[in-house]
mmCIF file of C-alpha atoms in Angstrom:
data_model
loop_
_atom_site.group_PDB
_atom_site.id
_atom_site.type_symbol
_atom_site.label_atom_id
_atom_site.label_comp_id
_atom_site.label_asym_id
_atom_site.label_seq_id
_atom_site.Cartn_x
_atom_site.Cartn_y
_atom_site.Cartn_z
ATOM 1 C CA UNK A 1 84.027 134.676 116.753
ATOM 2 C CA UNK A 2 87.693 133.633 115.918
ATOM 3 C CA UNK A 3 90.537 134.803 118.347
ATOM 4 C CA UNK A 4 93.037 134.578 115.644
ATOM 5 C CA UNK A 5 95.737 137.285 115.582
ATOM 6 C CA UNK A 6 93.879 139.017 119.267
ATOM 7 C CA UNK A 7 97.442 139.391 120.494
ATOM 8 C CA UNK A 8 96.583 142.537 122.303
ATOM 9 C CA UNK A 9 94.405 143.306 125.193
ATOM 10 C CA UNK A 10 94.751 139.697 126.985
ATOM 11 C CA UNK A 11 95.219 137.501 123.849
ATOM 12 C CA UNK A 12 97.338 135.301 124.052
ATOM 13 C CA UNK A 13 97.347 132.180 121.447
ATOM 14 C CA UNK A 14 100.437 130.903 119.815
ATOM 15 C CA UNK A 15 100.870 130.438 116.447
ATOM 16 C CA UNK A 16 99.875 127.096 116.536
ATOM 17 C CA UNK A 17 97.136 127.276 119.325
ATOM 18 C CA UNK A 18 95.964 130.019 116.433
ATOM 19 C CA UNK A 19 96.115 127.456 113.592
ATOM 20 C CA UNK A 20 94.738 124.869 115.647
ATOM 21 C CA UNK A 21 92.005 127.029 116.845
ATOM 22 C CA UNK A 22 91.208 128.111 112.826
ATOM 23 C CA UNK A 23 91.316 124.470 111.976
ATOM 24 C CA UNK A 24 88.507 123.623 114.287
ATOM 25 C CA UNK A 25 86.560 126.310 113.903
ATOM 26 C CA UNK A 26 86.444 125.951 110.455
ATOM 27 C CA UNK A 27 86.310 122.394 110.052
ATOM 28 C CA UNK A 28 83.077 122.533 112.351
ATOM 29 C CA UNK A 29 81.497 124.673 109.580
ATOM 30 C CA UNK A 30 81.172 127.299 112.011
ATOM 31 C CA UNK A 31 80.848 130.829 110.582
ATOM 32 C CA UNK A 32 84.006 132.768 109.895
ATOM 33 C CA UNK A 33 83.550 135.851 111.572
ATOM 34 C CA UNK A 34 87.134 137.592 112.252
ATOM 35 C CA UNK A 35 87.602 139.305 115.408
ATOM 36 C CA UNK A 36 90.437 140.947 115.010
ATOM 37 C CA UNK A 37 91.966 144.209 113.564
ATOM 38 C CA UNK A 38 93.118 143.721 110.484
ATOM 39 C CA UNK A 39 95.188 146.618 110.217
ATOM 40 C CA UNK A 40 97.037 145.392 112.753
ATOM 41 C CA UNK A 41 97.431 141.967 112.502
ATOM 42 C CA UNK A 42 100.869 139.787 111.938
ATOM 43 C CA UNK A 43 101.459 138.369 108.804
ATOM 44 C CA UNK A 44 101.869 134.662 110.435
ATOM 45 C CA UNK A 45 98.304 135.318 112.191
ATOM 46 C CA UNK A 46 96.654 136.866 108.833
ATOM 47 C CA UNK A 47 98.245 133.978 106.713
ATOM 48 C CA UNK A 48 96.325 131.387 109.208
ATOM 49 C CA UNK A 49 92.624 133.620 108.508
ATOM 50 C CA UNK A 50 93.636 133.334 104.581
ATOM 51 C CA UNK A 51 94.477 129.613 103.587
ATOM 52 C CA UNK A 52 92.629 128.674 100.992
ATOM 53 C CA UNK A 53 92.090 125.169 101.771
ATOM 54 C CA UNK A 54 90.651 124.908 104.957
ATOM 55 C CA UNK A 55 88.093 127.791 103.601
ATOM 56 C CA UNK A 56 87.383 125.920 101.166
ATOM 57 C CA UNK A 57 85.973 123.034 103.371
ATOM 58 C CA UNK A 58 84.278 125.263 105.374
ATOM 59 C CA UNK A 59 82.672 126.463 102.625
ATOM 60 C CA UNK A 60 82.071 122.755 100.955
ATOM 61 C CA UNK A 61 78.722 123.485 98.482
ATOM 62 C CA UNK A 62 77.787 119.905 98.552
ATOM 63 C CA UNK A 63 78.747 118.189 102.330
ATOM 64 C CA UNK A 64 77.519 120.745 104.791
ATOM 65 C CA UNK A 65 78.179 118.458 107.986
ATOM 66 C CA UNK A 66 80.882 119.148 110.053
ATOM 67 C CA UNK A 67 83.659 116.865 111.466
ATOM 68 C CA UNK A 68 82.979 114.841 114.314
ATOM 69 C CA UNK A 69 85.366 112.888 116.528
ATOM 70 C CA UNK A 70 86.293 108.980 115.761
ATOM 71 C CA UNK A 71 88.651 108.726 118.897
ATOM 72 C CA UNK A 72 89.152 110.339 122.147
ATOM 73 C CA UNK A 73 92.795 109.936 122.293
ATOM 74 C CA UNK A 74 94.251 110.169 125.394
ATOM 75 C CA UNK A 75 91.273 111.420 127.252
ATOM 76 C CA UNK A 76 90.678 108.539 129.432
ATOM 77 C CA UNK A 77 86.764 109.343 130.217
ATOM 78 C CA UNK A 78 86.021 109.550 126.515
ATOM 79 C CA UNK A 79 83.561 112.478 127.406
ATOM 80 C CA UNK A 80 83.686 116.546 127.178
ATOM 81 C CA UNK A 81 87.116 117.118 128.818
ATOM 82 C CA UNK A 82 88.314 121.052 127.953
ATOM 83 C CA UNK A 83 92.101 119.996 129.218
ATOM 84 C CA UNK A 84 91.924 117.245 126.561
ATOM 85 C CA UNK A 85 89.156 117.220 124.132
ATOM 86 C CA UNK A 86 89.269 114.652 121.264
ATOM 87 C CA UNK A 87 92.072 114.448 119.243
ATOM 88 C CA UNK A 88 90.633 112.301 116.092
ATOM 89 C CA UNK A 89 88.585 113.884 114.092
ATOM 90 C CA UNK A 90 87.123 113.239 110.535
ATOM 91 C CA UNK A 91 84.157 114.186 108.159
ATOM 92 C CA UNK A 92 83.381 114.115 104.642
ATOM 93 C CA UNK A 93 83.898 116.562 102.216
ATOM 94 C CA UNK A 94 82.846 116.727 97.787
ATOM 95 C CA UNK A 95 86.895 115.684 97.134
ATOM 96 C CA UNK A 96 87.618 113.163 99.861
ATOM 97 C CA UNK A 97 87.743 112.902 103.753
ATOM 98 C CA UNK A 98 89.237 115.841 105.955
ATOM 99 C CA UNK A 99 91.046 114.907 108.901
ATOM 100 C CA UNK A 100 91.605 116.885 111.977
ATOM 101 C CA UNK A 101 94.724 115.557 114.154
ATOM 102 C CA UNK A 102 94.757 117.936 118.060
ATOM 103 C CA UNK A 103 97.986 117.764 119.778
ATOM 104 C CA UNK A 104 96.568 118.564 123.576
ATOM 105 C CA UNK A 105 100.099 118.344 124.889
ATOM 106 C CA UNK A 106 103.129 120.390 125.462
ATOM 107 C CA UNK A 107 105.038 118.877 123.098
ATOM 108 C CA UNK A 108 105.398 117.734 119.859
ATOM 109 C CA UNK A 109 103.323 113.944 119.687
ATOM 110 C CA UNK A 110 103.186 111.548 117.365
ATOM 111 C CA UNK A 111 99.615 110.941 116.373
ATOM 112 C CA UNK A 112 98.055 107.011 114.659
ATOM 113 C CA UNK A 113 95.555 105.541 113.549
ATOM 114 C CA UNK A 114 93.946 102.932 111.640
ATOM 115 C CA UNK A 115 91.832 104.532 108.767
ATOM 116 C CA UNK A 116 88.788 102.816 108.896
ATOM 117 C CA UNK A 117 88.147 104.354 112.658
ATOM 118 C CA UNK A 118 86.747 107.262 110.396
ATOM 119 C CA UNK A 119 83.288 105.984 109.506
ATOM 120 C CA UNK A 120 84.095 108.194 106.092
ATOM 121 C CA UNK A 121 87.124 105.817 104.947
ATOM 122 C CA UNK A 122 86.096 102.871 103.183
ATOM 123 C CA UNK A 123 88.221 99.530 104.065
ATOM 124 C CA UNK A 124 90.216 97.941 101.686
ATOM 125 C CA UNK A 125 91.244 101.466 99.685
ATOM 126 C CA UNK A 126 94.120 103.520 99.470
ATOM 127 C CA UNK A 127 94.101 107.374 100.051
ATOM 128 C CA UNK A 128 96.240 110.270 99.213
ATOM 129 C CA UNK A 129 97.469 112.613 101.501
ATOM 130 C CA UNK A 130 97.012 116.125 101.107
ATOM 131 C CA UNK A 131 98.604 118.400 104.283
ATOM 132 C CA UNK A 132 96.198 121.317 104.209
ATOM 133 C CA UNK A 133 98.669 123.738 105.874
ATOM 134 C CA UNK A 134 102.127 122.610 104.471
ATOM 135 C CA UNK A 135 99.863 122.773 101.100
ATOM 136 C CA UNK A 136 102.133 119.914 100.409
ATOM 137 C CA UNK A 137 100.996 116.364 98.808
ATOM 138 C CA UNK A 138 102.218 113.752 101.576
ATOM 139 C CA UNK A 139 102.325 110.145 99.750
ATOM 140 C CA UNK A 140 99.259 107.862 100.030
ATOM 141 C CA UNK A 141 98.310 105.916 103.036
ATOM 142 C CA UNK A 142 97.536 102.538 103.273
ATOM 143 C CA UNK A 143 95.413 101.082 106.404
ATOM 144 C CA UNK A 144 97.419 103.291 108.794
ATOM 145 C CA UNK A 145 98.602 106.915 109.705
ATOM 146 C CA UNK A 146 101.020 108.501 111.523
ATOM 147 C CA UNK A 147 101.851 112.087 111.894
ATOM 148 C CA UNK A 148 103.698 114.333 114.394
ATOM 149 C CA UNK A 149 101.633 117.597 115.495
ATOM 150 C CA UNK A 150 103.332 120.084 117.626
ATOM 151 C CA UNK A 151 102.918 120.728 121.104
ATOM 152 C CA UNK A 152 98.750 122.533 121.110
ATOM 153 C CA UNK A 153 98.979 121.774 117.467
ATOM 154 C CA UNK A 154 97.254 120.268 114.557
ATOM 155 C CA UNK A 155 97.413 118.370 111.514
ATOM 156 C CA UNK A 156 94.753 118.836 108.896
ATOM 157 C CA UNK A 157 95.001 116.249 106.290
ATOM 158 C CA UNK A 158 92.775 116.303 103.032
ATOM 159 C CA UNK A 159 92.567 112.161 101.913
ATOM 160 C CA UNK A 160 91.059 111.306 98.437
ATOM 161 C CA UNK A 161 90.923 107.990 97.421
ATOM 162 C CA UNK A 162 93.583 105.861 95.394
ATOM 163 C CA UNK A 163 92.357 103.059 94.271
ATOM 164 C CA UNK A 164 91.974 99.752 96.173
ATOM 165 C CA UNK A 165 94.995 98.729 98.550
ATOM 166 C CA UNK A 166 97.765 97.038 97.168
ATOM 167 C CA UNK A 167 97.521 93.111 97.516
ATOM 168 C CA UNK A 168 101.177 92.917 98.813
ATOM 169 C CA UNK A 169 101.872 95.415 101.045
ATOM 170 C CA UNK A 170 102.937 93.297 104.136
ATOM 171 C CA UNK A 171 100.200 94.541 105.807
ATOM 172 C CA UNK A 172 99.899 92.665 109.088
ATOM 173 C CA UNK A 173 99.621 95.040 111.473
ATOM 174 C CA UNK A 174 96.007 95.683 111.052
ATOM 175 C CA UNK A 175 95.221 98.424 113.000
ATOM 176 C CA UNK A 176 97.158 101.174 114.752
ATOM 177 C CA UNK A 177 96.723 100.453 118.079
ATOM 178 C CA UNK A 178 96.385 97.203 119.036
ATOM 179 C CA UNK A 179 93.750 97.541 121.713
ATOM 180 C CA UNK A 180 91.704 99.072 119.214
ATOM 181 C CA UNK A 181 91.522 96.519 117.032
ATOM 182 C CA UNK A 182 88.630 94.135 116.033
ATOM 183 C CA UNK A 183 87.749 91.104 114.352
ATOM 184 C CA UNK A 184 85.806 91.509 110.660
ATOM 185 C CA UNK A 185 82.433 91.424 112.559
ATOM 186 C CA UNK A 186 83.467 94.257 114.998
ATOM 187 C CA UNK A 187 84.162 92.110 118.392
ATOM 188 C CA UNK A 188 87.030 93.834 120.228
ATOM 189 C CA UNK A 189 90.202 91.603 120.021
ATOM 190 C CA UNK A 190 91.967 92.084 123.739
ATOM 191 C CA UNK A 191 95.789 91.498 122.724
ATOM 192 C CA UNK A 192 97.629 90.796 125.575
ATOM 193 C CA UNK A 193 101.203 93.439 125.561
#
């Protein structure tokens, strides 16, 4: 049941603890069950339970499957870790690939990576950017992405395909992080720093 808005009684989630919390939740296609009073709710908390967009993923009529995590981030077990579960996740959707960015940290973080770490992204393309809670359309990205999520934050990005990738765009920085990256038939390139 979602915690969003339980500011009474021992809750305790921030505004963006709340968001990120929503995010996931939803994102996961788990059912939306609000457990909270909505006569008493604030408006920030209430405007979290009621955007539009992540519902509408949630409730996706065609792609049913929920996200699932392409990188740990900086969990350095790469396995269940409640302090710092994955940060990078992605999934499919009927209008493009959803995103979910987690900030773990304190403080605000810049967040990259190389597209195609999302098995939904398909190389060589360009995508949109659609920030599903600035409701704001963010450019298109090419190959990489960047964004800055606030301290126990997230970003929740909406990308739809642009066409393929320009032919010129100076792109030689392949990938995002450099340890991460790997030749065209998958062998992990170790670049010395």
């Amino acid at each position: 049941m979602l915690q969003v808005g339980n500011t009474v009684n021992g809750g305790n989630l921030t505004i963006e603890e709340a968001r990120s919390h929503f995010t996931a939740w939803a994102l996961l296609k788990s059912p939306l069950l609000i457990g909270t009073d909505l006569k008493t709710i604030g408006k920030d908390y209430l405007n979290i339970l009621l955007n539009k967009e992540i519902i509408a993923i949630n409730q996706d009529p065609v792609v049913g499957a929920s996200i699932t995590p392409f990188r740990w981030g900086i969990n350095p077990d790469l396995v269940s870790n409640s302090s710092h579960p994955a940060q990078y996740w992605s999934g499919q959707t009927q209008t493009g690939v959803v995103f979910m960015l987690l900030n773990t940290l304190d403080t605000p973080a810049p967040l990259s990576f190389n597209l195609t770490e999302s098995w939904a992204i398909r190389a060589g393309r360009q995508y949109h950017v659609r920030d599903l809670w600035a409701h704001t359309d963010n450019g298109t990205a090419v190959r990489n992405l960047t964004v800055t999520v606030p301290g126990h934050g997230v970003a929740a990005l909406l990308l739809t395909d642009a066409g393929d990738e320009p032919a010129s765009a100076g792109l030689e920085n392949e990938c995002a992080v450099w340890s991460q990256c790997s030749t065209h038939n998958g062998t992990r390139l170790d670049i010395p720093a």
